[in-house]
Tab-separated table of C-alpha atoms in Angstrom:
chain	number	residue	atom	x	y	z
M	17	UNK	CA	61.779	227.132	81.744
M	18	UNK	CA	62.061	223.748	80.254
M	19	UNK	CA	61.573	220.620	82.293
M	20	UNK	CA	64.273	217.854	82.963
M	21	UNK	CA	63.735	216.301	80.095
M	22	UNK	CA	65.954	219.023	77.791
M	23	UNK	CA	68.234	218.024	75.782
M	24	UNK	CA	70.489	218.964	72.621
M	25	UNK	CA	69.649	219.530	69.322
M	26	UNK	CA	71.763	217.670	66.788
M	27	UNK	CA	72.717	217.664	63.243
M	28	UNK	CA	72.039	214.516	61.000
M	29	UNK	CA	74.562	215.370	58.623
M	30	UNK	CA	77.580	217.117	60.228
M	31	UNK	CA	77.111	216.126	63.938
M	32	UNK	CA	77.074	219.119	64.942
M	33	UNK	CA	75.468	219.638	68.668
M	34	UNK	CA	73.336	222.995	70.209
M	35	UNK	CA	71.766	223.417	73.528
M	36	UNK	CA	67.740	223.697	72.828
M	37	UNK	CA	67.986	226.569	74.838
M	38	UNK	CA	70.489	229.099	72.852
M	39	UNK	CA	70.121	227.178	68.972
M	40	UNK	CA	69.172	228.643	66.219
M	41	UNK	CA	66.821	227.330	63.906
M	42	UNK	CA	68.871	225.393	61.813
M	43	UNK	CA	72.791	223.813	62.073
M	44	UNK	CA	74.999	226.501	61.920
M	45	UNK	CA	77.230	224.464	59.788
M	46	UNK	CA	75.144	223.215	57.405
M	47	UNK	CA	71.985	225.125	57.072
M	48	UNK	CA	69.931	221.771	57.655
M	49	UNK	CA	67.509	220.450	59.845
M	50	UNK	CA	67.990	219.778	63.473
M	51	UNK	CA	67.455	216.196	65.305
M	52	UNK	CA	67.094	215.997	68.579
M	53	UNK	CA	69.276	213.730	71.132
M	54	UNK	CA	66.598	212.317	73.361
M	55	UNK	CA	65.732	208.632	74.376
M	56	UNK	CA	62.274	207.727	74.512
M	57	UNK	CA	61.141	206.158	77.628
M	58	UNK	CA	58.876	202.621	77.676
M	59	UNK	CA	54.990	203.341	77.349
M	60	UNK	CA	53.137	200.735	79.328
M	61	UNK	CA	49.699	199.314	77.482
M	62	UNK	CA	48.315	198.814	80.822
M	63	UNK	CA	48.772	202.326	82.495
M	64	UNK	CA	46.971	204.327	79.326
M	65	UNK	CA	43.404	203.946	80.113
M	66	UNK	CA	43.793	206.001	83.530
M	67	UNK	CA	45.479	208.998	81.650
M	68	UNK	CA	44.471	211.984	79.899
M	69	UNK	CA	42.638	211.401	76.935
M	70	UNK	CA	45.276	213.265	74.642
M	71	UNK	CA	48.705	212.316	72.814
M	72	UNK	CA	50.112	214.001	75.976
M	73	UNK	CA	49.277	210.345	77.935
M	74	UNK	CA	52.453	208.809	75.887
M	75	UNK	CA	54.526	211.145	78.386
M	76	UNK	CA	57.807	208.921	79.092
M	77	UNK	CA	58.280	209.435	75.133
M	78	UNK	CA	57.421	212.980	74.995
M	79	UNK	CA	60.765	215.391	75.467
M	80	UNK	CA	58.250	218.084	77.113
M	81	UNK	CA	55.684	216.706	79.322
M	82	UNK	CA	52.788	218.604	81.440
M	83	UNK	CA	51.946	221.130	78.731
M	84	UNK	CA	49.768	224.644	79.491
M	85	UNK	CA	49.100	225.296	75.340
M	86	UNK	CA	47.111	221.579	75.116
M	87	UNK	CA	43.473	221.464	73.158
M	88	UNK	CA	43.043	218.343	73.818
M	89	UNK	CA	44.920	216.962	70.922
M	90	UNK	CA	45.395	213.637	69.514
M	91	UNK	CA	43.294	210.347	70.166
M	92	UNK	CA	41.291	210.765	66.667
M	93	UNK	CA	39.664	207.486	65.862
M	94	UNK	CA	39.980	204.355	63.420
M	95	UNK	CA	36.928	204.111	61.068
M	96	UNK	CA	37.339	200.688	58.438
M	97	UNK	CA	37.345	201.557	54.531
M	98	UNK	CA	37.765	198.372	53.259
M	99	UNK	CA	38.215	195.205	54.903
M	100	UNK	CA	42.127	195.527	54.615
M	101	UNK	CA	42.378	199.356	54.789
M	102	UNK	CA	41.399	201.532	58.133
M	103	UNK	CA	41.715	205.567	57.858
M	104	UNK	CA	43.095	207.436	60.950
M	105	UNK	CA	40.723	210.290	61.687
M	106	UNK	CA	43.144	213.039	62.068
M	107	UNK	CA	41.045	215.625	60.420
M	108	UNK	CA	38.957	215.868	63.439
M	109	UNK	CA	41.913	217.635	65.584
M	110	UNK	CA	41.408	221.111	66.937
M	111	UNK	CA	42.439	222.995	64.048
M	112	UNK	CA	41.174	219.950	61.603
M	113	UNK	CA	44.495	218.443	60.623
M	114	UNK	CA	47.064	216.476	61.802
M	115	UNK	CA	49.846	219.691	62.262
M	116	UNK	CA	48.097	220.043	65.907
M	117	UNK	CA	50.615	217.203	66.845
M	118	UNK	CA	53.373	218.826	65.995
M	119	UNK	CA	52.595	222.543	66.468
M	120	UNK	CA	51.508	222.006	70.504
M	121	UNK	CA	54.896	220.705	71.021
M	122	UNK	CA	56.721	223.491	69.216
M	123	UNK	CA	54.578	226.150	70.840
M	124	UNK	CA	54.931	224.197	74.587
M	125	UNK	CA	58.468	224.494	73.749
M	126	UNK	CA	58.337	228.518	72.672
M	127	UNK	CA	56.430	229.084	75.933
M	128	UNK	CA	59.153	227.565	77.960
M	129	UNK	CA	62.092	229.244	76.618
M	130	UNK	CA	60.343	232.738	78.266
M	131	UNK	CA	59.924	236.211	77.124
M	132	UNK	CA	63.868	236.799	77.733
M	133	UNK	CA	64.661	234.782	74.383
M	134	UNK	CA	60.880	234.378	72.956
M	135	UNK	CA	58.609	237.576	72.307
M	136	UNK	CA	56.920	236.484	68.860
M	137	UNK	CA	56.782	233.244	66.631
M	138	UNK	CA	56.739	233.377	63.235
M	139	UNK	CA	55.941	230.361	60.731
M	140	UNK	CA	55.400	228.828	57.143
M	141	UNK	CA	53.013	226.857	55.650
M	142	UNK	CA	50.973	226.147	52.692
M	143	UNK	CA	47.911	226.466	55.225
M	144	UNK	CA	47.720	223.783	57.662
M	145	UNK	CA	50.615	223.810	59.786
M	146	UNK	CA	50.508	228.104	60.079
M	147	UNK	CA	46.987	227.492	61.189
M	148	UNK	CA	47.905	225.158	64.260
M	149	UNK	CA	50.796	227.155	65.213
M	150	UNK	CA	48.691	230.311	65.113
M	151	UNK	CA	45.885	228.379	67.484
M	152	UNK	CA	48.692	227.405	69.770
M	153	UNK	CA	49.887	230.952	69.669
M	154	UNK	CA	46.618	232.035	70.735
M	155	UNK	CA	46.196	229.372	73.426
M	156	UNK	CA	50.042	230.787	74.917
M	157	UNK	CA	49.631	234.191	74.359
M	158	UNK	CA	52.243	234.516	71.737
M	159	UNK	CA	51.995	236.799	68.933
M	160	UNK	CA	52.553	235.585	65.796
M	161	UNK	CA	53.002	235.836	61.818
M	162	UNK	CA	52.382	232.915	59.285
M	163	UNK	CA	53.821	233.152	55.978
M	164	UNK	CA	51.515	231.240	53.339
M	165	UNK	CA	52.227	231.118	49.382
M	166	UNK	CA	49.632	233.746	47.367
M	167	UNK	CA	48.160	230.648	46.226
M	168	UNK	CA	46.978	229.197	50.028
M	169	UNK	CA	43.421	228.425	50.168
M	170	UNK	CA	41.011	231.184	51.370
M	171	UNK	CA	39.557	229.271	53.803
M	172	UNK	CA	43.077	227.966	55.130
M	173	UNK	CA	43.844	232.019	55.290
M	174	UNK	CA	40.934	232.959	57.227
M	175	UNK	CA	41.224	230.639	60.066
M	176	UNK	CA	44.755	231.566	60.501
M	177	UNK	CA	43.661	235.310	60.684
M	178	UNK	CA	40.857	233.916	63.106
M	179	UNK	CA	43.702	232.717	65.665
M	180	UNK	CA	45.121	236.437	65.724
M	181	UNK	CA	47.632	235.683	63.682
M	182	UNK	CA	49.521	237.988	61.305
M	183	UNK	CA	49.243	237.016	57.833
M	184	UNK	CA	52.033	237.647	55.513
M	185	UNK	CA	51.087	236.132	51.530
M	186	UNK	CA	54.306	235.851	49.538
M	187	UNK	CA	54.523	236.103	45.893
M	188	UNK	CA	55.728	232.425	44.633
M	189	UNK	CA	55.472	229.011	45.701
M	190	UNK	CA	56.114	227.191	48.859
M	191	UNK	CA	59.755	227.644	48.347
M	192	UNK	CA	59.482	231.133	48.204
M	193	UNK	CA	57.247	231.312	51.550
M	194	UNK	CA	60.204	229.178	53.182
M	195	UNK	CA	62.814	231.738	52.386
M	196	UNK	CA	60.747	234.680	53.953
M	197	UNK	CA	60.354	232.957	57.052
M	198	UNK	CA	64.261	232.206	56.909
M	199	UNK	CA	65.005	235.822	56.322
M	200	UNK	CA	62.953	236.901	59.403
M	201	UNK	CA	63.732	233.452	61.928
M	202	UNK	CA	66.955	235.923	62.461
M	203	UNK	CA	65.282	238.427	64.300
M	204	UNK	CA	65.804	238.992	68.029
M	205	UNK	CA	63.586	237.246	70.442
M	206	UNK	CA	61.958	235.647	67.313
M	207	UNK	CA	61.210	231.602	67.239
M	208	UNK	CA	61.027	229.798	64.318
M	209	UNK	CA	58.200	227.238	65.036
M	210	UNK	CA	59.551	225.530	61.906
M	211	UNK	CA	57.713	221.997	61.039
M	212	UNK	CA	60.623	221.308	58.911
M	213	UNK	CA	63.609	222.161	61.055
M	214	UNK	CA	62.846	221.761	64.330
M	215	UNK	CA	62.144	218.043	65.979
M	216	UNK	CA	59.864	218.787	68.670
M	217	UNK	CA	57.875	219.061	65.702
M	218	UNK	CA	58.762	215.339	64.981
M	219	UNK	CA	58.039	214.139	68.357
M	220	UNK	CA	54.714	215.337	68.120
M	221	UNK	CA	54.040	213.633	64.972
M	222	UNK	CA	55.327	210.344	66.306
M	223	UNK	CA	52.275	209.933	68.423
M	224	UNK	CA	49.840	209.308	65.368
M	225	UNK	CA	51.737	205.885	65.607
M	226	UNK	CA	51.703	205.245	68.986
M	227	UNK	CA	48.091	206.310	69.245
M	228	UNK	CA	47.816	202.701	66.491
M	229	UNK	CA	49.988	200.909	68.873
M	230	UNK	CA	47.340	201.318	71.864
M	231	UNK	CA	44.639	200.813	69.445
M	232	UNK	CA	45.742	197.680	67.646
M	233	UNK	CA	46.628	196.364	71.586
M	234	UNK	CA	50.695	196.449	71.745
M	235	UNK	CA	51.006	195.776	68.196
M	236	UNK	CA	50.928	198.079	64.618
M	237	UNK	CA	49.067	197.191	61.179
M	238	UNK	CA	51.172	195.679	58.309
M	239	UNK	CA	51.783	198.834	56.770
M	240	UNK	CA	51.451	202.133	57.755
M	241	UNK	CA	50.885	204.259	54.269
M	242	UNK	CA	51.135	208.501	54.774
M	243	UNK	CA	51.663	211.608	52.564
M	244	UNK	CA	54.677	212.782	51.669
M	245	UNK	CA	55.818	216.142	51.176
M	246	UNK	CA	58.258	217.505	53.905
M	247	UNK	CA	57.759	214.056	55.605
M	248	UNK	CA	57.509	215.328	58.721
M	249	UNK	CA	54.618	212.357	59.308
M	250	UNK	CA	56.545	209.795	57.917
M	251	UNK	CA	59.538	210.755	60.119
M	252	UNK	CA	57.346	211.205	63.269
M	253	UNK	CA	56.073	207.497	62.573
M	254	UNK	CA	59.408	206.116	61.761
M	255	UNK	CA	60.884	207.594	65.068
M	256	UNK	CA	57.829	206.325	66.904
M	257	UNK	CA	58.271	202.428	65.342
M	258	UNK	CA	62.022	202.823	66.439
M	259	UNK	CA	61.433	203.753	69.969
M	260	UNK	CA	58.424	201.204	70.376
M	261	UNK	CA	61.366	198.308	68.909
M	262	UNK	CA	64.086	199.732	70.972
M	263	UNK	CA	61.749	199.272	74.129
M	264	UNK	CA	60.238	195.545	73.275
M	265	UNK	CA	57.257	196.877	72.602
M	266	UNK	CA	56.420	195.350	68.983
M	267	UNK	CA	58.365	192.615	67.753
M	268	UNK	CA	57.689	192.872	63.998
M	269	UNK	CA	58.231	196.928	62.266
M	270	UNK	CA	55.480	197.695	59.666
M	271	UNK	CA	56.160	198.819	55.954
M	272	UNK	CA	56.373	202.795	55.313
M	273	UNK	CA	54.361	203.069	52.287
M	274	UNK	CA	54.835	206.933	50.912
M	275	UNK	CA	52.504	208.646	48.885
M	276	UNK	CA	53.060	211.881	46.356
M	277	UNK	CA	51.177	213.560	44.072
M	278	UNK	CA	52.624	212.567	40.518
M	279	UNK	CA	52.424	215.886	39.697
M	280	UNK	CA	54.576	216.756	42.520
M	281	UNK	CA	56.778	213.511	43.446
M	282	UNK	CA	60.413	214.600	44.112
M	283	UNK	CA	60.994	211.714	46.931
M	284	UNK	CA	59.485	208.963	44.795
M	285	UNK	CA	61.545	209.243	41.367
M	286	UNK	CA	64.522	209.690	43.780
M	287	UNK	CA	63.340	206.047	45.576
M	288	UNK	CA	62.320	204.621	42.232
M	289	UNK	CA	66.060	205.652	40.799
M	290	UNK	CA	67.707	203.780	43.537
M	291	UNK	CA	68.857	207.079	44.399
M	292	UNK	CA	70.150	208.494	48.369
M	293	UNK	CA	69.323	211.788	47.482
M	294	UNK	CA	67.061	214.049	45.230
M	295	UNK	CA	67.566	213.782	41.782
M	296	UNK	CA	68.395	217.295	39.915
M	297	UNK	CA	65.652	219.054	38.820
M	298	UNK	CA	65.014	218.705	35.059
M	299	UNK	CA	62.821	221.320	32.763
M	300	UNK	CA	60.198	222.826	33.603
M	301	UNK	CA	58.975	223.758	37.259
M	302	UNK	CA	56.887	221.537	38.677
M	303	UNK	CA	52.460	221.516	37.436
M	304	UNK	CA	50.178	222.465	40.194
M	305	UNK	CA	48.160	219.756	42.157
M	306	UNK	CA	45.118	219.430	44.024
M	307	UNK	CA	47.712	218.502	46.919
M	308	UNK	CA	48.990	221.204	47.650
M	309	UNK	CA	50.260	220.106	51.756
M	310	UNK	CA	52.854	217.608	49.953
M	311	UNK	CA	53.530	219.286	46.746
M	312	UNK	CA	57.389	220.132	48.433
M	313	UNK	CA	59.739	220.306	45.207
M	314	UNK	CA	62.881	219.950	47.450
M	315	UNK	CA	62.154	219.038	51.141
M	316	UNK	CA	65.749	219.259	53.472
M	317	UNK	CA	65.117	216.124	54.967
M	318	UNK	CA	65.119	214.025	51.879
M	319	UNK	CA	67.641	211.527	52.868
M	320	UNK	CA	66.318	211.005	56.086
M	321	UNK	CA	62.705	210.151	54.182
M	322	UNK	CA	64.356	208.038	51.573
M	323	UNK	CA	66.264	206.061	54.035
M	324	UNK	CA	63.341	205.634	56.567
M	325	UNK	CA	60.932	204.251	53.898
M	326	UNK	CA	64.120	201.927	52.870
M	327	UNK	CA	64.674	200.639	55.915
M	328	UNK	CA	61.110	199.089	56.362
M	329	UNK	CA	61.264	197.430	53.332
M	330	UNK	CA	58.110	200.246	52.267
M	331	UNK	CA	57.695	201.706	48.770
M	332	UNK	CA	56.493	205.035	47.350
M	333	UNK	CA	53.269	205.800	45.602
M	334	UNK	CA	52.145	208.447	43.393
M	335	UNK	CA	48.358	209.505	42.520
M	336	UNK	CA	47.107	211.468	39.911
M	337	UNK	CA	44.476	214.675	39.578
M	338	UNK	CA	42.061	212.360	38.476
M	339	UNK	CA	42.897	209.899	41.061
M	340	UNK	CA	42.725	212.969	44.168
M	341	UNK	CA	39.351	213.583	43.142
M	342	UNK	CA	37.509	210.651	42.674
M	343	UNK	CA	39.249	209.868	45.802
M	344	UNK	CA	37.377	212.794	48.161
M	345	UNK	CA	34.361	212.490	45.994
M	346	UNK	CA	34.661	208.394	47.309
M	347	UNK	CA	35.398	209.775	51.184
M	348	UNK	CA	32.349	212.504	51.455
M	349	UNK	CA	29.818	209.380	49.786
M	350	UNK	CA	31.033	207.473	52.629
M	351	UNK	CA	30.238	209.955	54.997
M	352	UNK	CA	34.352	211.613	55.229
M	353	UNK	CA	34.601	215.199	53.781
M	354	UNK	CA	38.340	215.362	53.407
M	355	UNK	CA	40.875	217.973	51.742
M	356	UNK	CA	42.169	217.200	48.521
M	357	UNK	CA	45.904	216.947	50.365
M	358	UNK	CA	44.059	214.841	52.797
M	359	UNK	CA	43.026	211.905	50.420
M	360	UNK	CA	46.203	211.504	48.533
M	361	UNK	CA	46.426	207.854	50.944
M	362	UNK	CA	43.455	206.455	49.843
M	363	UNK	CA	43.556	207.345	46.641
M	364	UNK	CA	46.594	205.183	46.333
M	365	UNK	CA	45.343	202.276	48.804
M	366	UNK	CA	41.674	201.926	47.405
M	367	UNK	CA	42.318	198.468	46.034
M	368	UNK	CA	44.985	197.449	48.715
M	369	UNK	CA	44.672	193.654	49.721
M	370	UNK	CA	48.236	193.278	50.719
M	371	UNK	CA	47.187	192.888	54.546
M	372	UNK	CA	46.531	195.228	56.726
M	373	UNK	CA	47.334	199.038	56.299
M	374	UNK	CA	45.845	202.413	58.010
M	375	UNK	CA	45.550	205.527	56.109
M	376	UNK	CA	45.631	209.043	57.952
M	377	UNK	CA	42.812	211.327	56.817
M	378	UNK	CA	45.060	214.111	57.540
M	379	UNK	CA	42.989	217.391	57.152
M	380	UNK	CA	38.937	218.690	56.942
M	381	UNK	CA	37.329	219.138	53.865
M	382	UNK	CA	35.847	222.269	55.093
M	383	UNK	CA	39.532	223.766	54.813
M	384	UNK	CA	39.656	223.661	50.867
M	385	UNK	CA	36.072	222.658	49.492
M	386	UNK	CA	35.556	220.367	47.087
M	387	UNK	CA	38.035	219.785	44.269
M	388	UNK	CA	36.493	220.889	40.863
């Protein structure tokens, strides 16, 4: 049963409305991504330090609140790189990435709608994400499947099998692996815990900003600067610098800096072009990366990224091969044993001196190993 703080699932490009409860995974008109129609209440500073040491203590801008599926989430430290560039510890989540922000909500949320509409979850992923839904899964007693590319990292593959987790590989890329999931998010009593379609997933991610609001004291860095592949980081932090403007809580909205692999970087020739939209593909498909959490060739929010990074006057950045692993090899000398996704930030900040900006170290280096 969900709380009173429900609400209605809504379409950013048609308008078109669905109860939480009875929706399916994506707008029936449209075949896009839901938003969700839900005002974020005002955080007070100076009522955090007597609640629970998780994201769950942000709870008037939660749309779920009192959760049964937590691990304790969120609240991952600032460590200084440089003296204008602080990484986010996000690795050092319950599953080792930053997807435990999102996935706890979307799981919380499959656990409320009940065995009478949920009876198994099913998700995809290039790794990280179908491992923190599977942990969740385990946490609710949920079954569920993950549906990874061929390609997905051994390691990624055995801690989703760890969780109890059914493991489906598909043949193709991360496109491919979304259209599986598609073709089976239409069985009964099935939820789509979709990190792409569904914003509960969103609201999760928001709270890697506010958790840098309570940090920096009732204020945010300069810039915030995040990978970029579905953008469902970059949309979480943009939602969460909206809601903490709406409510008086900053007075001054930091830069959205974006980063892509170049092999891989969709979003950023679209931004570079002036563009509102993804370009159309040209030649040949796209040349594998080290990144392989943002190497998205066509992610279905793409206007909503372009326009959020817009909007705060931000900028997209790509990084090359070369550039993703001098970067890790940099991070583990300094003591950080990041995944090759993971570094993609600071491999594009490493000489930033424009002010202050925070990178998120979004995922273990024990996940992938180290990049040859």
């Amino acid at each position: 049963m969900l709380t009173a703080m429900t609400t209605t699932y809504r379409c950013p490009a048609d308008g078109t409305r669905a109860p939480v409860e009875t929706a399916g995974w994506c707008c029936p008109g449209c075949g896009g991504p839901w938003d969700l129609d839900f005002d974020a209440g005002s955080v007070q500073l100076d009522a955090l330090p007597r609640r629970v040491n998780s994201l769950w203590r942000y709870a008037e801008a939660l749309p779920l609140d009192a959760p049964s599926v937590s691990l304790g989430e969120g609240r991952t430290p600032l460590v200084a790189l440089t003296p204008s560039v602080t990484a986010k510890l996000d690795f050092l989540m319950p599953t080792l990435s930053f997807k435990d922000r999102g996935a706890v909500m979307l799981v919380e949320l499959a656990r409320r709608l009940g065995p009478e509409r949920v009876r198994g979850v099913i998700a995809d992923s290039s790794g990280n994400a179908g491992t923190a839904v599977a942990a969740y899964c385990a946490r609710a007693g949920l079954p569920c499947t993950v549906y990874v590319p061929e390609a997905t990292s051994p390691k990624k593959t055995e801690q989703i099998r760890a969780h109890g987790a059914r493991l489906e590989r598909v043949a193709g890329d991360r496109e491919a692996t979304a259209l599986a999931a598609h073709a089976a998010a239409g069985e009964p009593h099935t939820f789509y815990a979709s990190h792409v379609h569904n914003p509960y997933f969103l609201h999760g991610t928001k709270t890697y900003v506010y958790e840098l609001w309570e940090e920096y004291g009732g204020r945010l860095p300069g810039t915030i600067v995040v990978p970029v592949g579905n953008g469902t980081l970059l949309l979480g932090a943009a939602l969460a610098v909206a809601e903490l403007y709406g409510n008086g809580l900053i007075t001054e909205r930091p830069a959205l800096v974006a980063v892509q692999a170049e092999a891989v970087s969709p979003l950023a020739t679209a931004f570079h072009a002036g563009a509102d939209e993804l370009l159309p593909a040209r030649g040949a498909a796209p040349a594998p990366t080290l990144a392989e959490g943002i190497a998205i060739p066509n992610p279905p929010r793409a206007r909503q990224i372009l326009r959020a990074v817009r909007a705060s006057g931000g900028t997209f950045l790509t990084v090359t091969e070369d550039q993703l692993r001098a970067a890790q090899r940099d991070l583990a000398a300094r003591g950080l044993f990041v995944e090759s996704t993971g570094v993609a930030c600071w491999a594009a900040v490493r000489d930033w001196t424009d002010g202050s900006a925070v990178v998120p170290l979004c995922g273990a280096g024990a996940k992938t190993g180290l990049s040859a």
